[in-house]
Short mmCIF file of C-alpha atoms in Angstrom, two decimals:
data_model
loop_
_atom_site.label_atom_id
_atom_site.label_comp_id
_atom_site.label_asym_id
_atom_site.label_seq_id
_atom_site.Cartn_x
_atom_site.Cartn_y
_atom_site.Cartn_z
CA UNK A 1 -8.55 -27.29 -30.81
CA UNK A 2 -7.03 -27.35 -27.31
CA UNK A 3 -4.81 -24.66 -26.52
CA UNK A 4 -2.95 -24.65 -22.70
CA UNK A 5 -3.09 -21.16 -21.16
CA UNK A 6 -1.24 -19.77 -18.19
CA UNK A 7 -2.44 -17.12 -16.17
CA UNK A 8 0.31 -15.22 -14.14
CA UNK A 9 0.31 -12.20 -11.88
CA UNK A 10 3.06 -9.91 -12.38
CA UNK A 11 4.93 -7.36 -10.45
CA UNK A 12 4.09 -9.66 -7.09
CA UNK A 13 5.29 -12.48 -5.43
CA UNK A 14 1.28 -13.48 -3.98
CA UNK A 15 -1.32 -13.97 -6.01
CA UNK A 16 -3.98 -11.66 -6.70
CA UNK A 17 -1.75 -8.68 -6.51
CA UNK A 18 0.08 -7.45 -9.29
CA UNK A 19 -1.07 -7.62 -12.80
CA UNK A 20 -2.64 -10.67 -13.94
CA UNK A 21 -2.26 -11.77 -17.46
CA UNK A 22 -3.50 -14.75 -19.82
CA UNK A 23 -0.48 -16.21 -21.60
CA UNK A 24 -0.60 -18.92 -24.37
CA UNK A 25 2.04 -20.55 -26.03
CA UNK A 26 1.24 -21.61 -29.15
CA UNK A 27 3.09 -23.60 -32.30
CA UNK A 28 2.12 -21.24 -34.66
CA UNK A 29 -0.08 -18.13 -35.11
CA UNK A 30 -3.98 -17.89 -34.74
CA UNK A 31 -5.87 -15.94 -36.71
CA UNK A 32 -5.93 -12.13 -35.56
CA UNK A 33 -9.65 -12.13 -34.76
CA UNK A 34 -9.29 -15.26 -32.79
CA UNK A 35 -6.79 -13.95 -30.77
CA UNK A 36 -8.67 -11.07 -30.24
CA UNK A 37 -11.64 -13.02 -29.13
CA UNK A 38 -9.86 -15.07 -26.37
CA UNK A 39 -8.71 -11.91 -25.05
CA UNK A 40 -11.84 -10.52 -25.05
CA UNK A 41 -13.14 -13.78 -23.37
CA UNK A 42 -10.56 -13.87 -20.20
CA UNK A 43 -11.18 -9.99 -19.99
CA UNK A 44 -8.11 -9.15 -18.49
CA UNK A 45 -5.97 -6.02 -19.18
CA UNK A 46 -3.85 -8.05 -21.34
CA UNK A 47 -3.17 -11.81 -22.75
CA UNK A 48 0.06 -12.88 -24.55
CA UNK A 49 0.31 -15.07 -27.44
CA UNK A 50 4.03 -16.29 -28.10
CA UNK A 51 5.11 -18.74 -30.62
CA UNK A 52 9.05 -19.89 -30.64
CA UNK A 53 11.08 -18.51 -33.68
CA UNK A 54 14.94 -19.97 -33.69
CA UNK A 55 16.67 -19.56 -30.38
CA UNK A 56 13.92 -17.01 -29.22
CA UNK A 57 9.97 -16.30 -29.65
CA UNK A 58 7.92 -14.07 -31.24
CA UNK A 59 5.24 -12.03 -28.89
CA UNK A 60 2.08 -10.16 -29.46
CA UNK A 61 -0.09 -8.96 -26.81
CA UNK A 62 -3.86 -8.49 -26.91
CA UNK A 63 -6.41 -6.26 -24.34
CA UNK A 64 -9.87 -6.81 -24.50
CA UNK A 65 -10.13 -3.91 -27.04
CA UNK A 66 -7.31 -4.57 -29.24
CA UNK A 67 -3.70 -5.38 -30.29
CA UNK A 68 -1.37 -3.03 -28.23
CA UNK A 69 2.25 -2.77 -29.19
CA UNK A 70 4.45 -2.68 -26.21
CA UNK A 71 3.54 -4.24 -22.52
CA UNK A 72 5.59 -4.93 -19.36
CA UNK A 73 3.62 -7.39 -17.66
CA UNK A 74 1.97 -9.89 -20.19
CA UNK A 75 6.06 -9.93 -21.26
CA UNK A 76 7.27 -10.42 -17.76
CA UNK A 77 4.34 -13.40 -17.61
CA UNK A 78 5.49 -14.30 -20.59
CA UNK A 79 9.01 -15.40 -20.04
CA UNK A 80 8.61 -16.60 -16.48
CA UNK A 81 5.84 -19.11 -17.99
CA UNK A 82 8.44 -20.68 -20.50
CA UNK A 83 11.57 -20.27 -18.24
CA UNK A 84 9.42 -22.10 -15.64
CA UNK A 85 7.95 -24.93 -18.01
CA UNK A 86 9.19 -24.33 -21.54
CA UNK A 87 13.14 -23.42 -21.07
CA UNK A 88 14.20 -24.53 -17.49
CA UNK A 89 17.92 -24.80 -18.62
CA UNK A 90 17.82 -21.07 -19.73
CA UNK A 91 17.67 -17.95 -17.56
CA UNK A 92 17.82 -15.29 -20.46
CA UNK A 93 14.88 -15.07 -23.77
CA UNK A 94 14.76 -12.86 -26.48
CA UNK A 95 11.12 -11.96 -27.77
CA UNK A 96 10.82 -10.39 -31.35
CA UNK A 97 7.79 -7.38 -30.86
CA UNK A 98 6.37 -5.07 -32.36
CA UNK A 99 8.19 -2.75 -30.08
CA UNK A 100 11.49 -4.61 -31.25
CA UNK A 101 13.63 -6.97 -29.47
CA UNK A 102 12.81 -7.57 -25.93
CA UNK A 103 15.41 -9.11 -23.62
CA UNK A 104 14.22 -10.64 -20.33
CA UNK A 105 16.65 -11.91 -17.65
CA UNK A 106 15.95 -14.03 -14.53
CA UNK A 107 18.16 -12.87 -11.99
CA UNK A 108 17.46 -14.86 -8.52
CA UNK A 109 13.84 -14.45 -7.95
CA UNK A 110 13.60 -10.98 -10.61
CA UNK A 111 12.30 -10.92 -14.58
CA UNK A 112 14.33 -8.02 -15.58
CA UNK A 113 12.89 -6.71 -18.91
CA UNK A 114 14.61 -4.66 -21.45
CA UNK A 115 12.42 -2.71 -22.58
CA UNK A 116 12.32 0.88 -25.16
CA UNK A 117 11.88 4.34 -23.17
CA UNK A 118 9.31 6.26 -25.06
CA UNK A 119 10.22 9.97 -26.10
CA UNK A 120 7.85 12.97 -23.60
CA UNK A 121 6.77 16.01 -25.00
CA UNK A 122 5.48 18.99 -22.66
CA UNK A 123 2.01 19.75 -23.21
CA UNK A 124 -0.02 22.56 -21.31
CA UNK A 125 -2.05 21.82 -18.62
CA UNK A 126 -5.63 22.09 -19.74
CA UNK A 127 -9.70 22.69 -17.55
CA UNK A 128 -10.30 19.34 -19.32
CA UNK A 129 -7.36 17.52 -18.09
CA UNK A 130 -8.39 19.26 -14.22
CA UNK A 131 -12.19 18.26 -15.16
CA UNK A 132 -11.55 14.47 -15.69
CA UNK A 133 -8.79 13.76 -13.06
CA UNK A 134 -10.10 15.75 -10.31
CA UNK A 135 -7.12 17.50 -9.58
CA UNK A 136 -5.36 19.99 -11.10
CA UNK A 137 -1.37 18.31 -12.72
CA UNK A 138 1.18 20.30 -11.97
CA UNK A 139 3.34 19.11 -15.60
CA UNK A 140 1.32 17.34 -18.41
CA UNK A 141 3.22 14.94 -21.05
CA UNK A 142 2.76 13.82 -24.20
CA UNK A 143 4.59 9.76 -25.57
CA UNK A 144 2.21 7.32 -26.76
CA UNK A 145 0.48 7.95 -23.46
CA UNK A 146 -0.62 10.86 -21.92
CA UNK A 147 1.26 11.56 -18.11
CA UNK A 148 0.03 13.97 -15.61
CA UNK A 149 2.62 14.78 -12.81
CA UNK A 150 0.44 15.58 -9.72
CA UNK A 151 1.16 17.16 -6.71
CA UNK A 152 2.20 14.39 -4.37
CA UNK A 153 0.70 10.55 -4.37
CA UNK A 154 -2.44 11.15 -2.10
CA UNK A 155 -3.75 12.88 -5.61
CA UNK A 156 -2.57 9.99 -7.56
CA UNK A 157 -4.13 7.51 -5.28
CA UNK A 158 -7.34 9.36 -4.70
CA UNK A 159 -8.02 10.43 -7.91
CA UNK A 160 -11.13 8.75 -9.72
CA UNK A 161 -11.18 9.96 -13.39
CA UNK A 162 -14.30 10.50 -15.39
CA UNK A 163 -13.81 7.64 -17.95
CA UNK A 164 -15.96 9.17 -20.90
CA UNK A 165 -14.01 12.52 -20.44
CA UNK A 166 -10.62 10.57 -20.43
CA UNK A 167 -11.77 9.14 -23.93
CA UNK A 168 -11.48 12.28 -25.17
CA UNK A 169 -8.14 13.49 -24.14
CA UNK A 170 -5.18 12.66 -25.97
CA UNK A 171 -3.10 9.89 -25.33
CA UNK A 172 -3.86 5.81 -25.62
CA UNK A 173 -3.73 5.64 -21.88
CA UNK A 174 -3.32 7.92 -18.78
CA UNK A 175 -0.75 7.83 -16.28
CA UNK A 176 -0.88 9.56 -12.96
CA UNK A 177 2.12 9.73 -11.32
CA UNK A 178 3.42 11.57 -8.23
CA UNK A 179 7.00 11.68 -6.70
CA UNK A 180 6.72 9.38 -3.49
CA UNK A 181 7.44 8.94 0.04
CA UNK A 182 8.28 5.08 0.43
CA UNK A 183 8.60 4.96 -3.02
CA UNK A 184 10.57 6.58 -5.71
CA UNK A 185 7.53 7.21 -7.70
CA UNK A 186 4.09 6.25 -7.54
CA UNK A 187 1.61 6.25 -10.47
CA UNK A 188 -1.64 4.48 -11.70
CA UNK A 189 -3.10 3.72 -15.26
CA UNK A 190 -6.35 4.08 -16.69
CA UNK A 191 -7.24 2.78 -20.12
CA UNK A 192 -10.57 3.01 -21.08
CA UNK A 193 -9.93 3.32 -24.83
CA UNK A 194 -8.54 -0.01 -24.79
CA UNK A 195 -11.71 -1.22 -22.50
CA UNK A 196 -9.79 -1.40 -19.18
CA UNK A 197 -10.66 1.07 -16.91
CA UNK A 198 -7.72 0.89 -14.50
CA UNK A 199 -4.74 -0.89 -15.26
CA UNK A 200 -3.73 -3.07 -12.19
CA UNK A 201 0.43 -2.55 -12.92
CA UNK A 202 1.71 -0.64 -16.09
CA UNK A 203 5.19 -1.89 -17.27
CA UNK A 204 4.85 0.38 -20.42
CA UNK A 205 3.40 3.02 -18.71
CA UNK A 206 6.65 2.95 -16.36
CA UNK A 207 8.51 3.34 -20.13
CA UNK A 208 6.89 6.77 -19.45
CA UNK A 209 7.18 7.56 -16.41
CA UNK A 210 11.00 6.22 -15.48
CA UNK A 211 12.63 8.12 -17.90
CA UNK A 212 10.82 11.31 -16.25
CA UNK A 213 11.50 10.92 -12.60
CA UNK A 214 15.11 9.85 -13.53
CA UNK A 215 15.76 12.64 -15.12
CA UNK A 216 13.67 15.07 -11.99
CA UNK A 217 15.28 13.34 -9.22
CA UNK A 218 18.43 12.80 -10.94
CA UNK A 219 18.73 8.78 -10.01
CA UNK A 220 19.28 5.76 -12.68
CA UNK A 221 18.17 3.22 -10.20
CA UNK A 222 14.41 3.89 -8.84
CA UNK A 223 11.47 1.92 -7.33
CA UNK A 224 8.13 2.33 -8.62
CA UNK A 225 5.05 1.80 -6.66
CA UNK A 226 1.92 1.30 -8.85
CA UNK A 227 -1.13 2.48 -6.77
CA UNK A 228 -4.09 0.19 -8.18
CA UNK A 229 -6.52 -1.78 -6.13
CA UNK A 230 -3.82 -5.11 -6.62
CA UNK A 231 -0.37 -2.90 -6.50
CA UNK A 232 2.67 -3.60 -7.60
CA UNK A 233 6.28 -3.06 -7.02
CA UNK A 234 8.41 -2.34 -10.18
CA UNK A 235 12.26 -2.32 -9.82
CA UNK A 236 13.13 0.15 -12.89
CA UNK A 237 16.84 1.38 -13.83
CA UNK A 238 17.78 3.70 -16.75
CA UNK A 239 20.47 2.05 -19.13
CA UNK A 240 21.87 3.00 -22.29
CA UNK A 241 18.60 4.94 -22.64
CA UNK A 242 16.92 2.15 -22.19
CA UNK A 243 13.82 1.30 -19.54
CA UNK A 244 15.16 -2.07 -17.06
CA UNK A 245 12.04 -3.09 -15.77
CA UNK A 246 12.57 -5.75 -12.73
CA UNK A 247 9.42 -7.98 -11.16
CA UNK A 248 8.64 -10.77 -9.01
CA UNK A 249 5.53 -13.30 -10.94
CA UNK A 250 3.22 -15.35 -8.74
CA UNK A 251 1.61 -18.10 -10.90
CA UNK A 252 -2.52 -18.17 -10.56
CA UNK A 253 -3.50 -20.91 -12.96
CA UNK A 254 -2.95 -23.41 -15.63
CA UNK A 255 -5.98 -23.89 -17.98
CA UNK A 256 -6.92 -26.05 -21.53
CA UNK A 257 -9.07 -23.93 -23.98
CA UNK A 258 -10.74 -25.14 -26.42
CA UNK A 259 -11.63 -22.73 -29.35
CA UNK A 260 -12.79 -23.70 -32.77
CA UNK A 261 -11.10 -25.89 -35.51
CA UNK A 262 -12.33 -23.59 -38.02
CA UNK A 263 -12.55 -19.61 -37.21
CA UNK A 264 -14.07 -17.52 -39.49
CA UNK A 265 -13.29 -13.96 -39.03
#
């Protein structure tokens, strides 16, 4: 079986900046376990499987450790792969998720995705949180992710967290995040439970982190700055109590793969 893959870099207008991710556009659904497997063969923080459905497409999304249900980037990919080759007479899709109904828009050179804010709970700063991050947060926050507000963005970008340790804290992934100086906010993601150490740029880690710096700098309209090796530039507004998450996409590569006929799980 020959399947065509695309892989994109998101949040960037070069390549090899950003976020990459592995998207394939299939005419109907794999198994699970070989979708999982050609995720954990490209190895990158996430790859996107969509199949059409009606007027829209279905979406899942895959790391090399397992099915994740919500992410920015592989969706951003995503619809600028099938606006670009699939859909050139559209400028809007609608992906069915299983975070919902996810609208993206291309507006000029922009992906704007419309994506769910997720709901923050305080949590007390703990010696293990300190311990693993190097630095001490100021605020600590509990969604599907954990997020540690630091002091300012030299903590956020020096930080180098114990990986084992963060295994053990709560939270799928980590997000440090800092009020900026250039930027509104500046964070970076680490997901070692998901077998990605550092996640190049977060779009559903900014589902965390938006809402919060909205709300502490009292702004709808803010621009993110992820602080990874790659970076990324994330153009985020609050609406309806909603996450708008805005990116440019570079395209890296066009590929055949060719898996098994026959899969046994």
């Amino acid at each position: 079986m020959e399947l065509k893959q695309y892989v994109v870099d998101a949040f960037t207008d070069q390549v090899f900046k950003g976020n990459p991710a592995a998207i394939c556009v299939l005419s109907e659904w794999l198994p699970d376990m070989l979708m999982q497997n050609i995720a954990k063969e490209n190895n990158l923080s996430e790859t996107a499987f969509t199949v059409k459905k009606g007027s829209g497409y279905e979406l899942r999304w895959f790391t090399p450790g397992g099915e994740i249900d919500l992410c920015g980037h592989a969706t951003l990919g995503a619809a600028y792969v099938l606006l670009r080759f699939f859909e050139r007479d559209c400028n809007k899709l609608s992906f069915q998720t299983k975070s919902g109904q996810l609208i993206v828009k291309k507006v000029n050179d922009l992906y704007e995705i419309d994506m769910p804010a997720y709901s923050l709970t305080a949590v007390p700063v703990t010696e293990e949180m300190e311990q693993t991050i190097g630095f001490r947060p100021l605020e600590a926050w509990i969604g599907r992710d954990l997020v540690c507000v630091m002091a300012d963005e030299q903590q956020v970008i020096q930080a180098n967290p114990n990986e084992e340790r963060l295994k053990k804290l709560d939270g799928l992934l980590l997000q440090l995040t800092a009020k900026g100086t250039t930027y509104d906010c500046v964070t970076r993601s680490f997901a070692p439970k998901l077998n990605v150490s550092e996640d190049p740029v977060c779009g559903s880690g900014h589902c965390h982190v938006i809402p919060l710096w909205a709300d502490k700098i009292k702004k709808n309209e803010l621009i993110a700055f992820q602080a990874s090796k790659r970076s990324g530039v994330l153009y985020c507004r609050i609406e309806n109590g909603r996450v708008i998450l805005a990116g440019k996409a570079a395209l890296y590569s066009k590929a055949e793969l060719y898996v098994p006929e026959k899969f046994e799980e």
